[in-house]
């Protein structure tokens, strides 16, 4: 059982301050240590000349450490897994603990002759009997939950990292399209995600993360508050994942999961509410809608499947290991996209048949060069392919056409590669270094897309009766993604841990760069947007009086019909550089009290597409303080508290519109006809600027006290009241 109270304040580019006081009883999960390793520590009573030896039961990795003069020992930066812990006295083994589990970023206490266990010395050795209550990690000062692969395989949840995170306290689902969770009321864009120590948060929006085969997860850690100085760039929570690795035992298998459509319940249809106001035909001839079908959802169905395989083992016993897991996730189904009261043109793409293919793989190589030097190499691939085919849909008889009217293909994702070195240089000094890189591509291809055809937008109300408003552009969306859109990250970190008496000192430096090229534009580069207004003699923009009346330009403008040639193009190549340094001291004051003092200093720099820094944040100091009290000295009850400040960088997508190039123009015309194939208007005549135009200001208002633009029939004039500073011919 645990309870916590937290106070947090968040904002982009600034910081948050959090404080929590928590009581923890035996059996809770509260884990601490470095970001992807764990530790074993304990106390030895009543003997001198002691030495402790640990051995990884899966890889044979062996380390030993002396017991200090206070009776304590500690092994840090250990790969998660199962260990054997042996106590030696003057070279003779006097006690053994088997199947000691080391969790990600966790501390596991193994004491001999301490209150947590009883020891009876005989001539042959020591018999160790565990206490009745399971011990908890009294070396941690933060709030977090750890799920092992065995637990994840048994939990009745979706096979997804985010679904598992929802089991942690204060984590809730977010209703946004991203499906990224929310921690403690924070936004989904305020979280951080790691795989084997490398940050895999979405580099463009900070919403979402790279995924991997669910069966490849060895341990998943969910931090919800009070995490130490090694973690940053998050004011919400942290999801920290360690993948499985090979062992001396050769293992392999296949797995499959099938979710048939026949066993799914049909979704419910949506209906208009019974308001009484829309219960009869309106004055303009519209049929009543109260209680009628709004959106048909009854046949929105799909099936899913997952097929995967894994293999792991040792290439060289006790030294070189491999692990590989690959799977294919598929989903196929259909749904209705349009509404019963939509315009006929919307019904053109109302029926959607779709398929999702999500190929993923994870591979890992572990090389124990010696027991004191370890190399790790990780590869992760996460890609999603989506195919949508659209057809006509008729709400009058709930049927769809058989001839495809549009569609889109998208492909998102990429590959991640990580390398890490760990060196146990002495019994008290450990060094680790990590480097990683990731490329994420974004591809979008519309069915029947013709780059020479502009996008056409019209409705029944804006169409001249008797004219055919077709389109040679069969793209289902008005905007398309810029070609070659992608994100790329690269980063490294260095961690040093040194033990001096009862102090565990940790120093670190990490850096990550994120580049993004993104943007959107109309299909065919621009659009023809048809319009109509009841009063043909009134200016199109009556509020500002900038654009003249359609009637004055002739053609169908005399009936209020006009067309707008619109460009709306964004293109951005932006970059964010993030760096941080930290120092932390974990001080074991005595057998019952532990104090953690840390300081993190972060720097954020955001660049525009020209490589110019438009935001620089320096000296973002983030102090971290935590204390843990082992109340009875037997790891059965712990009281701990923490306080800290946390910072966020501004994500790359903030620069897409704010500091990158955008082309947004609108030109108004009347017309005398429409090409029956392309939908392009013919007989164009520009609509003149209204002679009653006012000052149009940058803030959207009308005033003569700001720098404004006056539009005449022949030019645009920029001025600060007078004199004019710039003139130009309207487009």
XYZ file of C-alpha atoms in Angstrom:
731
model
C 0.000 0.000 0.000
C 1.309 3.446 -0.775
C 0.017 6.985 -0.694
C 1.466 10.132 -2.202
C 0.622 13.785 -2.518
C 2.197 15.869 -5.291
C 2.053 19.484 -6.356
C 3.196 20.243 -9.900
C 3.284 23.230 -12.210
C 4.060 22.797 -15.889
C 4.576 24.927 -18.967
C 6.482 24.536 -22.235
C 10.009 25.816 -22.147
C 9.854 26.339 -18.422
C 9.984 24.024 -15.442
C 7.867 22.167 -12.955
C 8.319 21.734 -9.229
C 7.133 18.566 -7.540
C 7.070 17.383 -3.934
C 5.811 14.088 -2.572
C 5.704 12.279 0.751
C 5.030 8.551 0.556
C 4.616 5.676 3.017
C 5.492 2.230 1.646
C 4.916 -1.180 3.177
C 6.547 -4.464 2.240
C 5.458 -5.706 -1.139
C 5.312 -2.344 -2.935
C 7.444 -1.435 -5.943
C 9.754 1.508 -5.461
C 12.922 1.187 -7.467
C 16.031 3.280 -7.967
C 19.493 3.135 -9.532
C 20.845 4.030 -12.964
C 18.446 4.180 -15.880
C 18.828 0.614 -17.269
C 20.820 -1.275 -14.632
C 20.260 -2.358 -11.047
C 22.199 -3.064 -7.882
C 22.644 -5.627 -5.122
C 23.532 -4.403 -1.646
C 23.406 -5.634 1.929
C 24.938 -5.947 5.381
C 27.129 -8.616 6.947
C 27.136 -9.099 10.696
C 29.549 -10.729 13.090
C 32.478 -11.704 10.854
C 35.702 -10.241 9.536
C 37.560 -10.946 6.336
C 34.318 -11.234 4.380
C 33.976 -11.084 0.629
C 30.771 -11.241 -1.465
C 30.647 -12.897 -4.909
C 27.749 -12.560 -7.343
C 27.120 -14.594 -10.493
C 24.544 -14.027 -13.211
C 22.753 -17.362 -13.509
C 21.980 -16.810 -17.210
C 25.231 -15.398 -18.595
C 27.855 -16.450 -16.056
C 28.956 -12.848 -15.394
C 30.849 -12.896 -12.087
C 31.927 -10.069 -9.784
C 33.202 -9.869 -6.230
C 33.517 -7.080 -3.709
C 34.876 -6.820 -0.173
C 32.701 -5.951 2.805
C 33.686 -2.560 4.231
C 34.478 -1.851 7.860
C 30.843 -0.932 8.556
C 29.644 -4.346 7.370
C 28.163 -3.147 4.076
C 28.741 -4.151 0.465
C 27.277 -3.001 -2.857
C 27.343 -4.030 -6.538
C 26.150 -1.301 -8.893
C 25.359 -1.035 -12.618
C 24.331 -4.673 -12.937
C 22.387 -5.904 -15.981
C 18.868 -6.949 -14.879
C 18.440 -10.676 -14.374
C 18.768 -13.539 -11.871
C 21.896 -13.767 -9.707
C 23.493 -16.029 -7.143
C 24.974 -14.191 -4.139
C 27.667 -15.960 -2.111
C 29.273 -14.888 1.153
C 32.894 -15.929 1.621
C 34.894 -15.760 4.831
C 38.648 -15.889 4.360
C 38.135 -17.664 1.050
C 35.579 -20.224 2.292
C 31.935 -20.048 1.205
C 29.732 -19.636 4.295
C 26.393 -18.563 2.778
C 24.549 -18.611 -0.534
C 21.422 -16.930 -1.897
C 20.045 -18.235 -5.217
C 17.617 -16.608 -7.645
C 18.176 -13.050 -6.506
C 16.349 -10.832 -9.012
C 17.831 -7.512 -10.094
C 15.238 -5.116 -11.522
C 15.731 -2.243 -13.913
C 16.970 0.800 -11.988
C 16.356 -1.085 -8.750
C 18.202 -2.020 -5.628
C 17.905 -5.545 -4.160
C 18.982 -6.113 -0.581
C 20.732 -9.385 0.283
C 21.976 -9.365 3.870
C 23.662 -12.116 5.841
C 23.147 -12.148 9.581
C 21.127 -8.915 9.357
C 17.591 -8.461 10.731
C 16.190 -9.300 7.297
C 17.422 -12.901 7.752
C 18.676 -15.272 10.451
C 22.040 -16.953 10.213
C 23.278 -19.944 12.219
C 27.000 -20.564 12.031
C 28.237 -24.144 11.932
C 31.530 -25.697 11.077
C 30.252 -26.401 7.563
C 28.844 -22.914 6.806
C 25.858 -20.692 7.285
C 22.199 -21.555 6.705
C 20.174 -18.529 5.606
C 16.414 -18.361 6.179
C 14.431 -15.520 4.589
C 12.128 -13.402 6.710
C 8.353 -13.875 6.468
C 7.743 -10.499 4.881
C 9.216 -9.736 1.444
C 11.665 -6.871 1.620
C 11.235 -3.641 -0.275
C 13.864 -1.393 -1.804
C 14.836 0.961 0.989
C 17.501 2.569 -1.230
C 14.960 4.410 -3.424
C 13.346 7.806 -2.871
C 10.971 7.931 -5.837
C 7.637 6.510 -6.987
C 7.694 3.920 -9.748
C 6.384 0.537 -10.824
C 8.268 -2.258 -12.567
C 6.716 -4.997 -14.710
C 8.727 -8.081 -15.621
C 8.230 -10.046 -18.830
C 6.525 -12.802 -16.832
C 4.035 -10.320 -15.392
C 3.383 -8.668 -18.744
C 2.647 -12.067 -20.268
C -0.014 -12.836 -17.649
C -1.750 -9.476 -17.304
C -5.106 -9.180 -19.153
C -4.159 -6.029 -21.041
C -3.495 -5.014 -24.627
C -0.033 -5.997 -25.854
C 1.175 -2.429 -25.702
C 3.623 -0.443 -23.593
C 1.083 2.318 -22.950
C -1.533 -0.195 -21.772
C 0.894 -1.600 -19.204
C 1.769 1.902 -17.995
C -1.897 2.533 -17.148
C -1.544 0.042 -14.280
C 0.776 2.425 -12.431
C -0.754 4.915 -9.959
C -1.743 8.363 -11.370
C -1.386 7.210 -15.015
C -4.526 7.600 -17.133
C -5.395 7.140 -20.787
C -5.429 10.168 -23.046
C -8.297 10.585 -25.493
C -6.036 12.110 -28.136
C -5.162 10.303 -31.358
C -1.689 9.514 -30.062
C -2.843 7.056 -27.374
C 0.068 8.315 -25.253
C -0.762 8.195 -21.525
C -0.969 11.103 -19.122
C 0.998 11.067 -15.834
C -0.372 12.902 -12.824
C -2.466 15.293 -14.888
C 0.364 16.311 -17.218
C -0.015 16.521 -20.977
C 0.944 13.519 -23.097
C 3.678 15.649 -24.667
C 5.447 15.998 -21.290
C 6.614 12.386 -20.962
C 9.940 10.729 -21.729
C 10.454 7.231 -23.161
C 13.616 5.103 -23.184
C 14.663 1.788 -24.744
C 17.895 0.355 -23.325
C 18.869 3.822 -22.093
C 18.241 5.758 -25.329
C 15.467 8.353 -25.560
C 12.835 7.332 -28.143
C 10.266 10.089 -27.578
C 8.725 11.403 -30.818
C 11.294 14.026 -31.947
C 8.786 16.249 -33.783
C 5.840 16.591 -31.393
C 7.061 14.892 -28.175
C 3.804 12.884 -28.323
C 4.271 9.151 -28.695
C 7.303 6.899 -28.854
C 9.001 4.028 -30.635
C 7.521 0.618 -29.910
C 9.024 -2.865 -30.083
C 7.665 -6.444 -30.112
C 5.809 -6.863 -26.837
C 7.484 -10.220 -26.189
C 10.911 -8.567 -26.502
C 10.377 -6.548 -23.301
C 12.335 -7.935 -20.361
C 11.307 -5.238 -17.880
C 9.231 -2.079 -18.133
C 9.658 0.634 -15.557
C 7.070 3.389 -15.064
C 8.269 6.414 -13.108
C 5.481 8.658 -11.862
C 7.334 11.092 -9.637
C 10.436 12.052 -7.746
C 12.926 10.499 -10.169
C 16.591 11.358 -9.778
C 18.934 13.742 -11.535
C 19.813 11.243 -14.299
C 16.332 11.686 -15.780
C 15.181 14.920 -17.382
C 13.172 16.474 -20.229
C 9.966 15.347 -18.595
C 7.456 17.031 -16.321
C 5.042 14.120 -16.563
C 6.346 10.585 -16.303
C 8.968 8.236 -17.694
C 8.555 4.843 -19.359
C 11.851 3.002 -19.267
C 12.245 -0.322 -21.102
C 14.983 -2.935 -21.072
C 14.871 -5.590 -23.793
C 15.503 -9.282 -23.330
C 18.998 -10.631 -23.923
C 20.573 -13.968 -24.683
C 21.852 -16.483 -22.151
C 23.848 -19.712 -22.081
C 20.640 -21.642 -22.724
C 19.452 -21.891 -26.330
C 15.816 -20.812 -26.549
C 13.381 -20.302 -29.388
C 9.715 -20.323 -30.206
C 6.855 -18.943 -32.236
C 3.677 -17.248 -31.096
C 0.454 -16.101 -32.672
C -2.587 -14.149 -31.509
C -5.824 -13.880 -33.467
C -8.772 -11.589 -32.772
C -11.536 -12.651 -35.202
C -14.125 -10.168 -36.377
C -16.961 -12.601 -35.652
C -16.271 -12.423 -31.906
C -16.420 -8.631 -31.771
C -19.577 -6.786 -30.770
C -20.986 -4.396 -33.354
C -20.515 -0.710 -32.495
C -23.647 1.312 -31.828
C -24.992 3.828 -34.328
C -25.183 7.523 -33.498
C -28.528 9.340 -33.735
C -29.598 12.963 -33.690
C -30.967 14.024 -30.291
C -34.680 14.606 -29.838
C -34.703 18.342 -29.257
C -38.199 19.127 -30.536
C -36.802 22.008 -32.580
C -35.849 19.838 -35.583
C -38.928 17.619 -35.487
C -40.511 19.029 -38.653
C -39.489 20.264 -42.073
C -37.734 23.641 -41.863
C -38.699 26.758 -43.821
C -35.916 26.167 -46.351
C -37.124 22.625 -47.042
C -34.720 20.590 -44.909
C -36.120 17.315 -43.580
C -36.531 16.813 -39.831
C -33.600 15.165 -38.065
C -34.782 14.545 -34.489
C -34.164 10.904 -33.605
C -32.905 10.009 -37.080
C -29.631 8.290 -37.960
C -26.634 10.601 -37.673
C -23.716 8.237 -38.251
C -23.858 4.570 -39.210
C -21.344 2.576 -37.147
C -22.943 -0.852 -36.871
C -20.615 -2.428 -39.438
C -17.418 -0.692 -38.339
C -15.523 -3.921 -37.808
C -12.052 -5.422 -38.166
C -9.932 -8.458 -37.339
C -6.402 -8.483 -35.907
C -3.547 -10.945 -35.795
C 0.002 -11.158 -34.488
C 2.540 -13.724 -35.670
C 6.050 -13.735 -34.259
C 9.132 -15.788 -33.537
C 12.154 -15.474 -31.258
C 15.500 -17.149 -30.747
C 18.295 -16.548 -28.235
C 21.396 -18.226 -26.952
C 25.163 -18.077 -26.630
C 27.596 -17.800 -29.511
C 30.415 -18.259 -26.985
C 29.463 -19.648 -23.592
C 29.669 -17.102 -20.762
C 30.960 -14.463 -23.202
C 28.926 -13.715 -26.338
C 25.120 -13.827 -26.481
C 22.388 -12.980 -28.966
C 18.634 -12.362 -28.916
C 16.228 -11.778 -31.823
C 12.459 -11.297 -31.877
C 10.427 -10.410 -34.983
C 6.686 -10.140 -35.422
C 4.043 -9.000 -37.905
C 0.869 -7.318 -36.652
C -2.058 -7.029 -39.055
C -5.502 -5.482 -38.960
C -8.127 -5.364 -41.709
C -11.611 -3.916 -41.603
C -14.038 -1.293 -42.821
C -15.977 1.681 -41.516
C -18.248 4.534 -42.556
C -16.573 7.937 -42.583
C -19.392 10.275 -43.625
C -22.566 11.378 -41.807
C -26.154 11.073 -42.926
C -26.518 14.836 -43.335
C -23.231 15.301 -45.205
C -23.130 16.909 -48.643
C -23.157 14.470 -51.577
C -19.481 15.170 -52.297
C -18.569 13.922 -48.825
C -20.409 10.657 -49.528
C -18.008 10.053 -52.381
C -15.446 8.794 -49.865
C -17.892 7.623 -47.187
C -17.025 3.906 -47.175
C -13.513 3.019 -46.056
C -11.816 -0.352 -46.365
C -8.463 -0.347 -44.581
C -5.539 -2.519 -43.635
C -2.721 -2.015 -41.148
C 0.601 -3.814 -41.291
C 3.033 -3.278 -38.424
C 6.304 -5.205 -38.849
C 8.579 -4.965 -35.813
C 11.822 -6.580 -34.743
C 14.321 -6.299 -31.908
C 17.835 -7.714 -31.837
C 20.520 -7.613 -29.148
C 24.160 -8.711 -28.877
C 25.867 -8.870 -25.459
C 29.595 -9.370 -25.260
C 31.185 -9.974 -21.869
C 34.718 -9.183 -22.965
C 35.756 -9.923 -19.408
C 33.801 -9.896 -16.175
C 34.781 -6.238 -15.844
C 34.101 -4.992 -19.382
C 30.774 -5.413 -21.225
C 29.593 -4.310 -24.674
C 25.944 -4.234 -25.767
C 24.447 -3.602 -29.224
C 20.698 -3.154 -29.751
C 18.637 -2.784 -32.901
C 14.903 -1.965 -32.974
C 12.627 -1.525 -35.986
C 9.116 -0.095 -35.669
C 7.170 0.663 -38.857
C 3.487 1.071 -39.672
C 1.966 0.708 -43.129
C -1.632 1.866 -43.606
C -3.701 1.392 -46.754
C -7.123 3.014 -47.101
C -9.460 2.512 -50.079
C -12.523 4.736 -50.323
C -15.877 4.162 -52.047
C -19.217 5.950 -52.427
C -21.643 5.493 -49.562
C -25.414 5.945 -49.712
C -27.171 6.646 -46.419
C -30.629 6.177 -47.929
C -30.137 2.404 -48.229
C -26.889 1.948 -46.233
C -24.921 0.612 -49.191
C -21.567 1.374 -50.743
C -20.256 1.383 -54.286
C -17.886 -1.129 -55.843
C -15.694 1.313 -57.806
C -12.864 2.859 -55.797
C -13.131 6.655 -55.609
C -9.965 7.368 -53.645
C -7.474 6.089 -51.152
C -4.229 6.746 -49.368
C -1.114 4.803 -48.374
C 1.035 5.919 -45.454
C 4.222 4.508 -43.995
C 5.699 5.768 -40.746
C 8.577 4.572 -38.633
C 12.175 3.544 -38.907
C 15.139 1.868 -37.266
C 16.954 2.475 -33.987
C 20.523 1.389 -33.165
C 22.205 1.627 -29.741
C 25.673 0.747 -28.497
C 26.723 0.707 -24.841
C 29.919 -0.006 -22.889
C 30.114 -0.729 -19.155
C 33.406 -0.937 -17.320
C 33.854 -2.010 -13.692
C 37.257 -0.385 -13.397
C 37.667 -1.017 -9.666
C 35.454 -2.280 -6.860
C 34.336 1.323 -6.304
C 34.498 2.884 -9.784
C 32.099 2.091 -12.653
C 31.938 3.868 -16.011
C 29.351 3.477 -18.774
C 29.021 5.150 -22.185
C 26.124 4.953 -24.643
C 25.529 6.142 -28.215
C 22.423 5.786 -30.342
C 20.846 6.978 -33.562
C 17.369 6.695 -35.070
C 15.744 7.645 -38.385
C 11.958 7.842 -38.753
C 10.478 8.285 -42.228
C 7.003 9.582 -43.085
C 5.576 8.582 -46.462
C 2.132 9.494 -47.790
C 0.853 8.510 -51.232
C -2.722 9.232 -52.314
C -4.437 6.846 -54.710
C -4.723 8.399 -58.149
C -2.720 11.424 -57.076
C -1.803 13.651 -60.020
C 0.656 16.446 -59.123
C -0.599 18.462 -62.117
C -4.202 18.542 -60.845
C -5.238 21.137 -58.246
C -7.465 20.262 -55.332
C -11.157 21.078 -55.884
C -13.507 21.973 -53.024
C -17.226 22.561 -53.519
C -20.569 21.729 -51.936
C -24.137 21.647 -53.218
C -24.662 25.185 -51.969
C -21.568 26.600 -53.698
C -22.175 24.877 -57.049
C -23.931 26.570 -59.956
C -26.937 24.398 -60.887
C -26.356 22.530 -64.110
C -22.545 22.583 -63.967
C -20.469 19.451 -63.282
C -17.942 19.987 -60.491
C -15.697 16.967 -60.977
C -12.009 16.654 -60.184
C -9.038 14.996 -61.835
C -7.521 14.853 -58.335
C -8.886 11.766 -56.612
C -6.920 12.337 -53.421
C -9.156 11.855 -50.408
C -7.639 14.739 -48.452
C -7.075 18.382 -49.264
C -3.571 18.478 -47.785
C -0.704 16.127 -48.542
C 2.551 15.628 -46.726
C 5.739 17.153 -48.052
C 7.877 14.537 -49.832
C 10.914 13.182 -47.926
C 9.429 14.049 -44.530
C 11.502 12.433 -41.789
C 12.872 12.750 -38.270
C 16.362 11.843 -37.136
C 17.895 11.710 -33.689
C 21.385 11.010 -32.420
C 22.706 11.140 -28.900
C 25.158 9.878 -26.344
C 25.618 9.812 -22.595
C 28.438 9.146 -20.133
C 27.871 7.977 -16.545
C 30.435 7.593 -13.782
C 29.696 6.045 -10.388
C 32.171 6.141 -7.508
C 31.737 4.861 -3.986
C 33.441 6.586 -1.056
C 32.540 5.048 2.273
C 28.784 5.506 2.777
C 28.492 7.834 -0.258
C 27.576 6.671 -3.777
C 28.535 9.535 -6.069
C 27.218 9.646 -9.636
C 28.192 12.050 -12.400
C 26.803 12.165 -15.899
C 26.557 14.024 -19.199
C 24.050 13.352 -21.943
C 23.270 15.010 -25.249
C 20.645 14.434 -27.919
C 19.997 16.174 -31.237
C 16.672 15.900 -33.053
C 16.151 16.996 -36.660
C 12.835 17.090 -38.489
C 11.800 17.876 -42.027
C 8.054 18.248 -42.327
C 5.248 20.289 -43.829
C 2.042 20.112 -45.843
C 0.554 21.541 -48.989
C -2.576 21.272 -51.087
C -2.768 18.306 -53.443
C -1.528 19.680 -56.765
C 0.172 22.564 -54.884
C -2.961 24.764 -54.740
C -6.747 24.568 -54.489
C -9.826 25.989 -56.188
C -12.352 26.607 -53.403
C -15.824 27.474 -54.671
C -18.054 29.831 -52.716
C -21.478 31.479 -52.811
C -23.198 34.259 -50.924
C -26.835 35.253 -50.951
C -26.186 38.972 -51.447
C -24.200 39.094 -54.688
C -23.646 42.834 -54.428
C -22.030 42.767 -50.986
C -18.258 42.516 -50.409
C -17.115 38.934 -49.863
C -15.516 39.901 -46.571
C -18.161 42.245 -45.265
C -16.490 42.650 -41.898
C -13.379 44.359 -43.287
C -14.663 45.302 -46.706
C -11.423 44.186 -48.378
C -12.669 42.000 -51.239
C -15.232 43.499 -53.589
C -18.595 42.024 -54.528
C -18.961 39.051 -56.898
C -21.656 40.854 -58.880
C -19.258 43.621 -59.899
C -16.993 41.109 -61.679
C -19.770 39.604 -63.803
C -20.152 35.979 -64.871
C -21.861 33.803 -62.302
C -20.843 36.442 -59.766
C -24.114 38.191 -60.520
C -25.785 35.228 -58.786
C -23.339 35.332 -55.850
C -21.009 32.548 -57.073
C -17.220 32.987 -56.893
C -14.051 30.926 -56.550
C -10.925 31.305 -54.430
C -7.508 30.170 -55.687
C -5.717 29.247 -52.466
C -2.163 28.304 -51.576
C -1.442 26.913 -48.123
C 2.072 25.464 -48.050
C 4.321 24.875 -45.032
C 7.839 23.524 -45.245
C 10.181 23.207 -42.283
C 13.592 21.713 -41.630
C 14.192 22.305 -37.923
C 16.463 21.028 -35.185
C 16.624 20.870 -31.401
C 19.820 20.322 -29.412
C 19.482 19.143 -25.815
C 22.294 18.620 -23.325
C 22.501 18.064 -19.588
C 24.997 17.462 -16.807
C 24.144 15.987 -13.422
C 25.680 15.054 -10.098
C 24.057 12.994 -7.381
C 25.093 11.725 -3.968
C 23.260 8.823 -2.355
C 24.382 8.970 1.289
C 23.612 6.021 3.581
C 23.626 8.003 6.797
C 23.090 4.938 8.998
C 21.308 1.568 8.921
C 17.884 3.221 8.637
C 18.320 6.580 6.872
C 19.376 7.292 3.309
C 19.634 10.777 1.754
C 19.772 11.544 -1.974
C 21.028 14.946 -3.140
C 21.213 15.752 -6.834
C 21.512 18.637 -9.272
C 20.815 18.579 -13.006
C 21.748 21.401 -15.374
C 20.027 21.378 -18.771
C 20.492 23.352 -21.984
C 18.019 23.563 -24.881
C 18.586 25.203 -28.273
C 16.013 25.337 -31.075
C 17.072 26.072 -34.659
C 15.087 27.141 -37.721
C 15.547 25.771 -41.244
C 18.464 28.179 -41.858
C 20.369 26.800 -38.882
C 19.827 29.956 -36.823
C 19.036 29.523 -33.137
C 15.739 31.218 -32.343
C 15.507 29.962 -28.738
C 18.357 29.320 -26.326
C 17.756 28.148 -22.783
C 20.808 27.927 -20.568
C 21.416 27.077 -16.919
C 18.117 25.270 -16.432
C 19.014 24.124 -12.924
C 16.964 21.244 -11.578
C 17.751 20.320 -7.940
C 16.579 16.918 -6.699
C 16.187 15.950 -3.033
C 15.024 12.681 -1.532
C 15.126 10.846 1.780
C 14.209 7.255 2.716
C 13.619 5.927 6.257
C 13.729 2.165 6.890
C 11.462 2.409 9.922
C 12.187 -0.939 11.567
C 15.531 -1.593 9.929
C 14.280 -4.808 8.278
C 12.983 -3.426 4.936
C 9.344 -4.093 5.919
C 8.191 -0.461 6.222
C 9.612 2.574 4.489
C 8.729 6.262 4.635
C 10.237 8.408 1.897
C 9.890 11.907 0.518
C 11.181 13.786 -2.482
C 11.178 17.213 -4.092
C 12.523 18.334 -7.437
C 12.390 20.694 -10.384
C 11.955 19.433 -13.949
C 12.375 21.116 -17.341
C 11.091 20.668 -20.890
C 12.438 21.772 -24.233
C 10.148 23.282 -26.858
C 9.421 20.536 -29.415
C 10.435 20.799 -33.049
C 6.903 21.244 -34.365
C 6.686 24.653 -32.689
C 8.995 25.919 -35.447
C 6.935 24.562 -38.353
C 4.733 27.644 -38.508
C 6.462 30.093 -36.173
C 9.951 30.351 -37.706
C 9.719 28.409 -40.973
C 8.517 29.298 -44.420
C 4.788 29.329 -45.166
C 2.939 30.414 -48.291
C -0.696 31.300 -47.629
C -2.492 33.312 -50.334
C -6.076 33.753 -51.527
C -7.151 35.207 -54.892
C -10.841 35.737 -55.636
C -12.510 35.420 -59.048
C -15.850 35.014 -60.700
C -16.193 32.473 -63.498
C -18.390 31.535 -66.432
C -17.861 27.779 -66.511
C -16.176 24.701 -65.041
C -14.034 22.161 -66.842
C -16.065 18.922 -66.610
C -12.953 16.752 -66.098
C -10.565 18.764 -63.909
C -13.121 20.898 -62.062
C -11.002 24.006 -62.796
C -13.079 27.199 -63.326
C -13.070 28.865 -66.747
C -13.803 32.400 -67.824
C -12.060 33.821 -64.767
C -12.307 37.486 -63.898
C -10.615 38.938 -60.783
C -12.826 40.432 -58.127
C -11.578 43.946 -57.473
C -10.629 45.197 -54.038
C -13.522 46.988 -52.415
C -13.302 50.774 -52.853
C -14.447 51.106 -49.233
C -11.490 49.146 -47.868
C -10.187 50.039 -44.440
C -6.854 49.617 -42.709
C -6.337 45.872 -42.179
C -3.942 45.325 -39.313
C -1.609 42.475 -38.497
C -3.693 41.523 -35.472
C -6.792 41.051 -37.631
C -8.464 44.246 -36.499
C -9.054 47.581 -38.210
C -7.178 50.584 -36.897
C -5.204 53.555 -38.145
C -2.874 53.496 -35.113
C -0.965 50.332 -36.042
C 1.207 49.343 -38.974
C -1.508 48.309 -41.397
C -2.119 47.569 -45.041
C -4.369 49.610 -47.290
C -5.572 47.835 -50.411
C -6.563 49.656 -53.574
C -7.622 48.330 -56.954
C -4.047 48.331 -58.205
C -1.688 47.912 -55.253
C -1.109 47.022 -51.644
C 0.341 49.817 -49.534
C 2.073 49.178 -46.232
C 2.155 52.134 -43.909
C 2.305 53.357 -40.367
C -0.539 55.813 -41.095
C 1.771 57.792 -43.418
C 3.950 57.964 -45.372
C 3.761 54.617 -47.174
C 6.836 52.404 -46.777
C 6.294 49.564 -49.246
C 4.055 49.076 -52.242
C 3.341 46.056 -54.362
C 0.983 44.699 -56.925
C -1.679 42.349 -55.536
C -1.404 38.707 -56.590
